[in-house]
mmCIF file of C-alpha atoms and ligand atoms in Angstrom:
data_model
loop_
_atom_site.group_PDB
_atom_site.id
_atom_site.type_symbol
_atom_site.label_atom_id
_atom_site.label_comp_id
_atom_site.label_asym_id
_atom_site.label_seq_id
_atom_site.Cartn_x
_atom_site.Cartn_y
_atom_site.Cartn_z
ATOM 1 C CA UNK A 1 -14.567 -9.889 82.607
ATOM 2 C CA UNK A 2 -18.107 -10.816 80.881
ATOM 3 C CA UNK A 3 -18.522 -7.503 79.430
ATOM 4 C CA UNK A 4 -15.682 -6.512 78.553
ATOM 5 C CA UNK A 5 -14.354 -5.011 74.531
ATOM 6 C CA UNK A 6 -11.129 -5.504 73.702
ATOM 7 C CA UNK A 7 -10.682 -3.028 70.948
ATOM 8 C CA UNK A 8 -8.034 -2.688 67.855
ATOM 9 C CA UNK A 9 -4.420 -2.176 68.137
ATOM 10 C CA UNK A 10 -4.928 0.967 65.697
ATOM 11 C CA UNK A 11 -3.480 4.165 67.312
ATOM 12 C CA UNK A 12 -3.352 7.988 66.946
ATOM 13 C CA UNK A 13 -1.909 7.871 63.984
ATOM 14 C CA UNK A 14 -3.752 5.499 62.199
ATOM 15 C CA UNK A 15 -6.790 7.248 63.081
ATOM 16 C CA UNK A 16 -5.568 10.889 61.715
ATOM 17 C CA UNK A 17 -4.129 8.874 58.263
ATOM 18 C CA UNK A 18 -7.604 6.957 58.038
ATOM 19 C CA UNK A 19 -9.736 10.315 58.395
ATOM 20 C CA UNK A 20 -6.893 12.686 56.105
ATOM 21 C CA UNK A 21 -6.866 10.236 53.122
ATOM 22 C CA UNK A 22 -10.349 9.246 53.164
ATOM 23 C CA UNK A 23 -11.322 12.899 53.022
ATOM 24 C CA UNK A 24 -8.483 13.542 50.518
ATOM 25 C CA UNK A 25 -9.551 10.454 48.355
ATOM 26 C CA UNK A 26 -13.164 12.284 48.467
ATOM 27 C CA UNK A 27 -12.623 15.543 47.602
ATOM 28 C CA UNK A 28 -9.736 15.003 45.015
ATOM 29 C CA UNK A 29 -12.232 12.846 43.165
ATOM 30 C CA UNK A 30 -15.077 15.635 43.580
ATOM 31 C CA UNK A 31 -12.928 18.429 42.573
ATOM 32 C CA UNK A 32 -14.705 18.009 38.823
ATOM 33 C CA UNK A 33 -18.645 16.737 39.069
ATOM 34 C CA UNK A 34 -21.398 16.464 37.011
ATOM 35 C CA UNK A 35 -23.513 18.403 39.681
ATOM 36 C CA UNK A 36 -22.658 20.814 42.515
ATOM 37 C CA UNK A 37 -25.634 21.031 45.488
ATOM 38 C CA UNK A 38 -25.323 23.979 47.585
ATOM 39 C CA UNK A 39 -27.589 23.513 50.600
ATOM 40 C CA UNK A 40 -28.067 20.399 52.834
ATOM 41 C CA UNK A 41 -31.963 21.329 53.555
ATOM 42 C CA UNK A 42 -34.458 19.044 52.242
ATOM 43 C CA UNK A 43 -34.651 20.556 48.583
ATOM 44 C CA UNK A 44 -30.894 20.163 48.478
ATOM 45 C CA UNK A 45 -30.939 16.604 50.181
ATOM 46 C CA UNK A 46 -34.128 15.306 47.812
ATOM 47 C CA UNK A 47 -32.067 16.728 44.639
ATOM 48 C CA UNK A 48 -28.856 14.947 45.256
ATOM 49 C CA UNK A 49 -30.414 11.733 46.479
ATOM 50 C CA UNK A 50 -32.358 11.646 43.113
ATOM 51 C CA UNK A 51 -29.339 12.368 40.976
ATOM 52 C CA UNK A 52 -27.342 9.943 43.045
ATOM 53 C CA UNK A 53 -29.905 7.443 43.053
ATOM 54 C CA UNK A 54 -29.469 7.532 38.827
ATOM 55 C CA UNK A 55 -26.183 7.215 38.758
ATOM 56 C CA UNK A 56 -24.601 10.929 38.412
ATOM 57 C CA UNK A 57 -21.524 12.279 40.015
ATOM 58 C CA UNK A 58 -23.227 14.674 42.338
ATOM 59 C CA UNK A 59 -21.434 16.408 45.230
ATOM 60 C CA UNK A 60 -23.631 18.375 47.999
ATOM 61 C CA UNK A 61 -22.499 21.445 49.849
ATOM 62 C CA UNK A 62 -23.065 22.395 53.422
ATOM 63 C CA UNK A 63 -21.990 25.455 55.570
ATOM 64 C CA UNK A 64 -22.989 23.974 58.826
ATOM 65 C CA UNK A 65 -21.403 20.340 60.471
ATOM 66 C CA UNK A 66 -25.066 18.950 60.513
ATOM 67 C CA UNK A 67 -27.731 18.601 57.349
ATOM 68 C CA UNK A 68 -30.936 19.171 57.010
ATOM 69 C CA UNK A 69 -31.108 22.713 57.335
ATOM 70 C CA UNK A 70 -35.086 23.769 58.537
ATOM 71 C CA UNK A 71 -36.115 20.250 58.162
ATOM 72 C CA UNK A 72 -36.290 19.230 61.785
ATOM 73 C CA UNK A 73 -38.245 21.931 63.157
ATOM 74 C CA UNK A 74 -41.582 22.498 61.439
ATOM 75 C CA UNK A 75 -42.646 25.901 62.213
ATOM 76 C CA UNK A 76 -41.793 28.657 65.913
ATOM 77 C CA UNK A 77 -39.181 25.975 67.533
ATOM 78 C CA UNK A 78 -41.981 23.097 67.532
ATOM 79 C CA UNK A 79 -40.611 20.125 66.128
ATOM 80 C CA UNK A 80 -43.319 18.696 64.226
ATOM 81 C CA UNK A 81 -43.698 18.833 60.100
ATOM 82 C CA UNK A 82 -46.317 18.893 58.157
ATOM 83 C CA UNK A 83 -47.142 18.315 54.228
ATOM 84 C CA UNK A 84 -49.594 18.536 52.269
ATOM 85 C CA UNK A 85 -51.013 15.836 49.324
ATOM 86 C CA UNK A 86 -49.678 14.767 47.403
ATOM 87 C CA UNK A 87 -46.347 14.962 49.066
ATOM 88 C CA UNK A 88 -46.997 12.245 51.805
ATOM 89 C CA UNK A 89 -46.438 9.759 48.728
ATOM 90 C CA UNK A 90 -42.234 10.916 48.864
ATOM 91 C CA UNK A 91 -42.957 10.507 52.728
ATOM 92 C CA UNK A 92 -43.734 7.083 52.153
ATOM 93 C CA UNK A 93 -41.120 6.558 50.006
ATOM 94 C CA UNK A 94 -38.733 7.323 52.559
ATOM 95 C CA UNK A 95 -40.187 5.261 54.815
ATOM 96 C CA UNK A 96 -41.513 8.261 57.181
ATOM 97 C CA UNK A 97 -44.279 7.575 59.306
ATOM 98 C CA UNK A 98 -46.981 10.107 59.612
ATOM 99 C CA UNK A 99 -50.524 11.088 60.655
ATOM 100 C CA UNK A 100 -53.585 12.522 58.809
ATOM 101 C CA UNK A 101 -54.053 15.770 60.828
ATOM 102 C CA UNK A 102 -56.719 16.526 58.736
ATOM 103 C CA UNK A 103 -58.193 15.706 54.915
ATOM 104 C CA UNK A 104 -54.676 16.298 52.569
ATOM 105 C CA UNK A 105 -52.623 17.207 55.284
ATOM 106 C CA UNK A 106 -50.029 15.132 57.165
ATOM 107 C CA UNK A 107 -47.902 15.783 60.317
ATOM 108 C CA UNK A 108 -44.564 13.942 60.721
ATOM 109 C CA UNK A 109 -42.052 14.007 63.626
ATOM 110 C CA UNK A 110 -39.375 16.301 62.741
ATOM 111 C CA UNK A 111 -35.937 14.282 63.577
ATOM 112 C CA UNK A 112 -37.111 11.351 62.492
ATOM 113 C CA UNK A 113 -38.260 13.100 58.991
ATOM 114 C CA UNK A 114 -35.020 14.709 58.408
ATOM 115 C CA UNK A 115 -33.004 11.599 59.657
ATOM 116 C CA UNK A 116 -34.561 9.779 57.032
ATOM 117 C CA UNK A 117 -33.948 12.063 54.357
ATOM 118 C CA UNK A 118 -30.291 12.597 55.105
ATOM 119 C CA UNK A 119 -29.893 8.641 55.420
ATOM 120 C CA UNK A 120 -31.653 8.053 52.232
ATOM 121 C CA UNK A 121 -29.249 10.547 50.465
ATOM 122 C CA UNK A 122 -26.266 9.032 52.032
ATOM 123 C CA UNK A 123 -27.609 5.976 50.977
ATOM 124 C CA UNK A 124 -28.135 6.706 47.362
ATOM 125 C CA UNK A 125 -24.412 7.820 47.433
ATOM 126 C CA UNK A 126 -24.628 11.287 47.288
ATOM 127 C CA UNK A 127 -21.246 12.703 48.590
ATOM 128 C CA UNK A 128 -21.019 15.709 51.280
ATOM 129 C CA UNK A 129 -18.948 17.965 52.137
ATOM 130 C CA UNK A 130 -19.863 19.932 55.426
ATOM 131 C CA UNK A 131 -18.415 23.249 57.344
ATOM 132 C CA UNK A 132 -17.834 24.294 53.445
ATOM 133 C CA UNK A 133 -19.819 27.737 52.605
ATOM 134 C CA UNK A 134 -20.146 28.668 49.280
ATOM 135 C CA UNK A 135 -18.115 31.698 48.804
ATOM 136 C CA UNK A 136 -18.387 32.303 44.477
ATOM 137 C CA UNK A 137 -18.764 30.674 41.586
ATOM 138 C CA UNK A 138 -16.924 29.910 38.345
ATOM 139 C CA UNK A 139 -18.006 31.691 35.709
ATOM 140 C CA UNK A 140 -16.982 30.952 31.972
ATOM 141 C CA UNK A 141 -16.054 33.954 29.192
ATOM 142 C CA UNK A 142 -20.035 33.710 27.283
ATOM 143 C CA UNK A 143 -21.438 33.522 30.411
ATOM 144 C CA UNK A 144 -21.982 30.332 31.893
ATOM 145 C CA UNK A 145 -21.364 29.023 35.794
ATOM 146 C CA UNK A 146 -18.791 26.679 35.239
ATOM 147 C CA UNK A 147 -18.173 25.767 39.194
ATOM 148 C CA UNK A 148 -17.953 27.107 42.767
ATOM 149 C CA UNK A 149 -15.724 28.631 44.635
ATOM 150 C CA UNK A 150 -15.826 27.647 48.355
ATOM 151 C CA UNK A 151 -14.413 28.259 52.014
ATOM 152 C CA UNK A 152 -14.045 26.603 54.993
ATOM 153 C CA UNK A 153 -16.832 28.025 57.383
ATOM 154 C CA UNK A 154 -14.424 28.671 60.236
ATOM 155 C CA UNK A 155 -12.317 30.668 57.609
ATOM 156 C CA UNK A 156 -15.093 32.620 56.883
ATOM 157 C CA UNK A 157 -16.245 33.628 60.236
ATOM 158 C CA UNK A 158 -12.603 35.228 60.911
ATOM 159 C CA UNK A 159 -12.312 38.745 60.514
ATOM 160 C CA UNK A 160 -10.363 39.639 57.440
ATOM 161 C CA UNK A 161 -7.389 41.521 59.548
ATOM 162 C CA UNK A 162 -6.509 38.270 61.261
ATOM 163 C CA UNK A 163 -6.532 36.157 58.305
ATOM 164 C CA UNK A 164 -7.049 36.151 54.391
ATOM 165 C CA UNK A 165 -7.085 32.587 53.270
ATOM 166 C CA UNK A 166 -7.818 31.865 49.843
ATOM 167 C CA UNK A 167 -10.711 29.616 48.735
ATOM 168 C CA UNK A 168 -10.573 26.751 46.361
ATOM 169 C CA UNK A 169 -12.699 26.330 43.708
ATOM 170 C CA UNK A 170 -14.914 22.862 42.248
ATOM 171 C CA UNK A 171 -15.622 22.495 38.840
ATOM 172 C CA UNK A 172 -19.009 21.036 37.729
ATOM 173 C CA UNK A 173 -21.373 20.644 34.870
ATOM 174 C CA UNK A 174 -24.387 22.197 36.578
ATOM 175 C CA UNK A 175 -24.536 24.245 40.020
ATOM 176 C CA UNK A 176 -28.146 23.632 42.184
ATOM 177 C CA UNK A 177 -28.908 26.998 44.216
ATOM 178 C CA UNK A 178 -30.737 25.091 47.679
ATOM 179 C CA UNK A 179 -29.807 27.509 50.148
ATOM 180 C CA UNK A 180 -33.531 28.629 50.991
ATOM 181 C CA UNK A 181 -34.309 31.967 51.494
ATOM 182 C CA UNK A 182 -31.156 33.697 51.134
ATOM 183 C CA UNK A 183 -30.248 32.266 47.018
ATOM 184 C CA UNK A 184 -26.859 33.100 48.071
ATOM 185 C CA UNK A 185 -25.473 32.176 44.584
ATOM 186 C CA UNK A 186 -28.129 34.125 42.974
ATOM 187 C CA UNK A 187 -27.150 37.417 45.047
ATOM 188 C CA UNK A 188 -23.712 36.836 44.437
ATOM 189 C CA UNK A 189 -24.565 37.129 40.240
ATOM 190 C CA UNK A 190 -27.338 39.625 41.079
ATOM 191 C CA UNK A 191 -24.628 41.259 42.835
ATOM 192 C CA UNK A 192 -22.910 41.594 39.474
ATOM 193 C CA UNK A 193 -25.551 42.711 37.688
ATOM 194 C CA UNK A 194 -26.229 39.529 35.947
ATOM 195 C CA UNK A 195 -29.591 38.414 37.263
ATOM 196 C CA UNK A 196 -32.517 40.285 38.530
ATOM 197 C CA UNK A 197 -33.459 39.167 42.396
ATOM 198 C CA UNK A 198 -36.944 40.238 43.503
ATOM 199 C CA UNK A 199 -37.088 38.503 46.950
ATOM 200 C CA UNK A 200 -40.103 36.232 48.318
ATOM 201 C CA UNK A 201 -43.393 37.897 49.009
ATOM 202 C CA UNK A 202 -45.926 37.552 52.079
ATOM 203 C CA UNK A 203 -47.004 33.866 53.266
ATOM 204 C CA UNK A 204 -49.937 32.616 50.452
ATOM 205 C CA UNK A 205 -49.351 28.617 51.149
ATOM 206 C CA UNK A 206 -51.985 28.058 48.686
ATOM 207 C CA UNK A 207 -49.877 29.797 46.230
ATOM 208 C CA UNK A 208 -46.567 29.423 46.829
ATOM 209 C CA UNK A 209 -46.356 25.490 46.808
ATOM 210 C CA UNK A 210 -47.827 25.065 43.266
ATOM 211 C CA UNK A 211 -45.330 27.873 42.502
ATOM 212 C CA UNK A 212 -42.498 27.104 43.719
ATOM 213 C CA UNK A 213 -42.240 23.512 42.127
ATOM 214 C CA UNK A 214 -43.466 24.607 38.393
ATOM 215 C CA UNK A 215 -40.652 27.494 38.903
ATOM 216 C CA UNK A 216 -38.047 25.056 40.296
ATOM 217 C CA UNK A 217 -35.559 25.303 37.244
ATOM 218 C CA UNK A 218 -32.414 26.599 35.297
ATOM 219 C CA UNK A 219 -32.232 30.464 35.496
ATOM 220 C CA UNK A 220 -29.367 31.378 34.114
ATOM 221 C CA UNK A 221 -26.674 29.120 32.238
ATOM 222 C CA UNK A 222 -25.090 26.212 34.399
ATOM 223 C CA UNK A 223 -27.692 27.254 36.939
ATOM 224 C CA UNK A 224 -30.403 26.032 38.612
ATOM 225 C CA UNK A 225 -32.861 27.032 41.966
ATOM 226 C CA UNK A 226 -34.526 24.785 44.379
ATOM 227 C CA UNK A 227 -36.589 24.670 47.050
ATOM 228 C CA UNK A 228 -36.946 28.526 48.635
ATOM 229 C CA UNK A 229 -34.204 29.978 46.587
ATOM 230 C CA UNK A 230 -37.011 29.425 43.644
ATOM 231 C CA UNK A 231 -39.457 32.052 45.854
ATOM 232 C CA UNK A 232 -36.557 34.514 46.039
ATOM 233 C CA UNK A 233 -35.511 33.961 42.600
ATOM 234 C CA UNK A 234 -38.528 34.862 41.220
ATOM 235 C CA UNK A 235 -40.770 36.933 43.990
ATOM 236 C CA UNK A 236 -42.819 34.236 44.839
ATOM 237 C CA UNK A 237 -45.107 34.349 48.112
ATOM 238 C CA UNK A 238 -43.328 31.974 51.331
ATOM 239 C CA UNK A 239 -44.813 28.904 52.720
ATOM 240 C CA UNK A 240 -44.245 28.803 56.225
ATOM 241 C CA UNK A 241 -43.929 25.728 57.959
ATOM 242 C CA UNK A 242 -45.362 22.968 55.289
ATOM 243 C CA UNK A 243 -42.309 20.972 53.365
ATOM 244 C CA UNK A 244 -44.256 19.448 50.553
ATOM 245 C CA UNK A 245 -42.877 22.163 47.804
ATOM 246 C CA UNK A 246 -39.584 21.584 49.247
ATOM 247 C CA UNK A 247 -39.602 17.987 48.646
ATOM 248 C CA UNK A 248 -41.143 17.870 45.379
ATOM 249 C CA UNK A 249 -39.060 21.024 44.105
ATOM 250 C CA UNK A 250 -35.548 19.107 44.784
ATOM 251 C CA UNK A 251 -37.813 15.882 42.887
ATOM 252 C CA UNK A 252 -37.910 18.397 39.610
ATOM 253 C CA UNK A 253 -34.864 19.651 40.417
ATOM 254 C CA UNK A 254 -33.368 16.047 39.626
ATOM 255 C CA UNK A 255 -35.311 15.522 36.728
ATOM 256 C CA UNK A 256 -34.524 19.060 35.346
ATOM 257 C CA UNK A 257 -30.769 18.249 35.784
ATOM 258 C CA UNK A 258 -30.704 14.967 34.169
ATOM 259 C CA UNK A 259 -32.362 16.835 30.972
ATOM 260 C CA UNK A 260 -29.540 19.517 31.829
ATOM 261 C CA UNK A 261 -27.157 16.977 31.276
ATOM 262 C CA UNK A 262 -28.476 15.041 28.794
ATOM 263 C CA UNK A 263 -28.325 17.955 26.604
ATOM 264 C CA UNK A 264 -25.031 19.059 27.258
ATOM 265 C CA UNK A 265 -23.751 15.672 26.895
ATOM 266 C CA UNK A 266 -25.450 15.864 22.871
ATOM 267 C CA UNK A 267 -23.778 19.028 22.038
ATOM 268 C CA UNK A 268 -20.387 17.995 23.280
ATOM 269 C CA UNK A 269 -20.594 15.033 21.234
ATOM 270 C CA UNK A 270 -22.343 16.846 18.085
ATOM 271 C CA UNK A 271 -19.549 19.217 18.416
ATOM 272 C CA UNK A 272 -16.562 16.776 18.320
ATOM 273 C CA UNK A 273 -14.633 16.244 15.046
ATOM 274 C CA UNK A 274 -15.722 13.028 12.964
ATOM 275 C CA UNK A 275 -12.704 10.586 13.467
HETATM 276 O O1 48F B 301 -33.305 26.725 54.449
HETATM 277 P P1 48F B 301 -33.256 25.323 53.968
HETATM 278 O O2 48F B 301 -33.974 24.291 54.742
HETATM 279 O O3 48F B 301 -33.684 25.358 52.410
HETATM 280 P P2 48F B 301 -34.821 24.625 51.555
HETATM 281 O O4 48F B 301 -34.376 23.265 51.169
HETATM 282 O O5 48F B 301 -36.049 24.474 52.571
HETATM 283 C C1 48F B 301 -36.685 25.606 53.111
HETATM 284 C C2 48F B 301 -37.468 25.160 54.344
HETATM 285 O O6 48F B 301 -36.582 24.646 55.316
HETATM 286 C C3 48F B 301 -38.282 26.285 54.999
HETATM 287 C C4 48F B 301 -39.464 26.779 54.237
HETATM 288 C C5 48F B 301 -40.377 25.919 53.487
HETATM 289 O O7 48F B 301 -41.036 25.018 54.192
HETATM 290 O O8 48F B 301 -39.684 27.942 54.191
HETATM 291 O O9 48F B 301 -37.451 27.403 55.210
HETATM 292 O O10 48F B 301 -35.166 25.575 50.488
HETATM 293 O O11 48F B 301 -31.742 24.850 53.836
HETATM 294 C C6 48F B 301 -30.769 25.646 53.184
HETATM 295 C C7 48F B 301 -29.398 25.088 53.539
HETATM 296 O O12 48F B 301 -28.417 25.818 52.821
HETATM 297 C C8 48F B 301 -27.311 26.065 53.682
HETATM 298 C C9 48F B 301 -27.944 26.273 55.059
HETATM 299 O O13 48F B 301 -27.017 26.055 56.114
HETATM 300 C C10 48F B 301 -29.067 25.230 55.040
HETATM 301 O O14 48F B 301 -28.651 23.983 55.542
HETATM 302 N N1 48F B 301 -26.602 27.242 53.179
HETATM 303 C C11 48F B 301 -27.072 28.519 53.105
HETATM 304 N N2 48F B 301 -26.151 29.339 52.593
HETATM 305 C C12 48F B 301 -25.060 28.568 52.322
HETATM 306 C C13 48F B 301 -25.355 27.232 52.690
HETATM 307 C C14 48F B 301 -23.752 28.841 51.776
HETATM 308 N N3 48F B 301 -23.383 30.069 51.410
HETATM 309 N N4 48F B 301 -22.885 27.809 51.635
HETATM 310 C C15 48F B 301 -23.245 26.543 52.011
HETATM 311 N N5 48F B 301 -24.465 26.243 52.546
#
């Protein structure tokens, strides 16, 4: 027959060993990182494909099967993005196509935005791992978040009564907070009394952009906030639906973690014994 595939001899079980050590490989070798990402929206996604893109070992954590998080609708279910300048430069850099809807703003289609971004994080070699929701974190006697402690998402949607599974835990150099509005790692330590959480204010576009990205930063030992965890974090006014704060926040975010690193890197060695 002309159009006919004839397809591998691999069976069943070569297809369950193929996916269970591949995943195994992945996660045994991401069980210690130089960065944990929690939250695959585009903060999270431009932060890990920046530190991936220079070389660190940078894992990124996602409670849902798909990425992106409100990247691929802009703003009440329409699927359409915009950004303002200077932010269409990172659009080009991803090789997004958009339109001048008017002077310093720019419209973009949503799925093919957030494809984009999720492909060019992939493609930097950022690794994922997916239906995983943060559940904790690791934190070190002085005070310092060490790592984070996380579920599967189907685990955590069970009621307790039917089942208590424990969660494991990933150790890291440096946790990003990227899970937008809700800074779920921040309520978890405000929780605790450890941090001070004052929740994002009324939509200000005009202010909350500039905001959010000088703000976009460590705030508290081995822990840093991007994208609209950065708002919450420190009482900032929202956006709405414009993404150019979200993409250059998780830009600073990488370059604030590679200075993170750097200097933890110096005192490590500064504090080793001469040989
Ligand atoms: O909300 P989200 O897109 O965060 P962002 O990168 O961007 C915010 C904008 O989408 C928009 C806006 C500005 O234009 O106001 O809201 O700051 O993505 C957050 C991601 O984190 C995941 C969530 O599923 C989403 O994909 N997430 C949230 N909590 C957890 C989590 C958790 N506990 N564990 C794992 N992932």
């Amino acid at each position: 027959m002309g159009n006919s595939v004839s397809f591998s001899s691999a069976g069943e079980k070569d297809i369950t060993r193929a996916i269970l050590r591949s995943f195994a490989e992945q996660l045994d070798e991401y069980v210690e990182s130089e960065v944990v990402i929690v939250g695959g929206g585009p903060s999270g996604l431009m932060a890990g494909m920046g530190l991936a893109r220079a070389g660190r070992k940078v894992l990124l954590i996602e409670r849902n099967n798909y990425l992106g998080g409100g990247f691929w609708i802009g703003g009440y279910l329409m699927n359409k993005l915009t950004v303002r300048a200077p932010a269409h430069l990172i659009l080009d850099d991803l090789g997004i196509p958009y339109d001048e809807a008017t002077d310093g703003l720019y419209v973009a289609d949503g799925p093919h935005a957030c494809s984009k971004l999720i492909a060019a994080a992939c493609d930097a070699g950022l690794r994922i791992l997916s239906m995983t929701t943060l559940d904790d974190v690791v934190l070190r006697k002085g005070g310092r978040v060490a790592g984070v402690v996380v579920n599967w998402t189907p685990v955590n949607a069970l009621p307790r009564q039917i089942t208590c599974v424990d969660p494991i835990a990933l150790e890291t150099q440096l946790v990003i907070d990227a899970t937008g509005h809700d800074a779920c790692i921040l309520r978890r330590l405000r929780d605790r009394g450890l941090v001070e959480l004052p929740d994002y204010g009324s939509m200000d576009v005009a202010a909350s952009e500039d905001a959010v990205v000088e703000y976009t930063g460590q705030v508290f030992p081995g822990l840093m906030v991007c994208g609209m965890a950065v708002a919450t974090a420190h009482g900032l006014a929202r956006m709405g639906p414009t993404f150019g704060a979200m993409l250059e926040s998780g830009k600073k975010a990488t370059a604030e973690a590679l200075a993170v690193l750097e200097r933890e890197r110096t005192r490590v060695r500064d504090a080793a014994p001469v040989a």
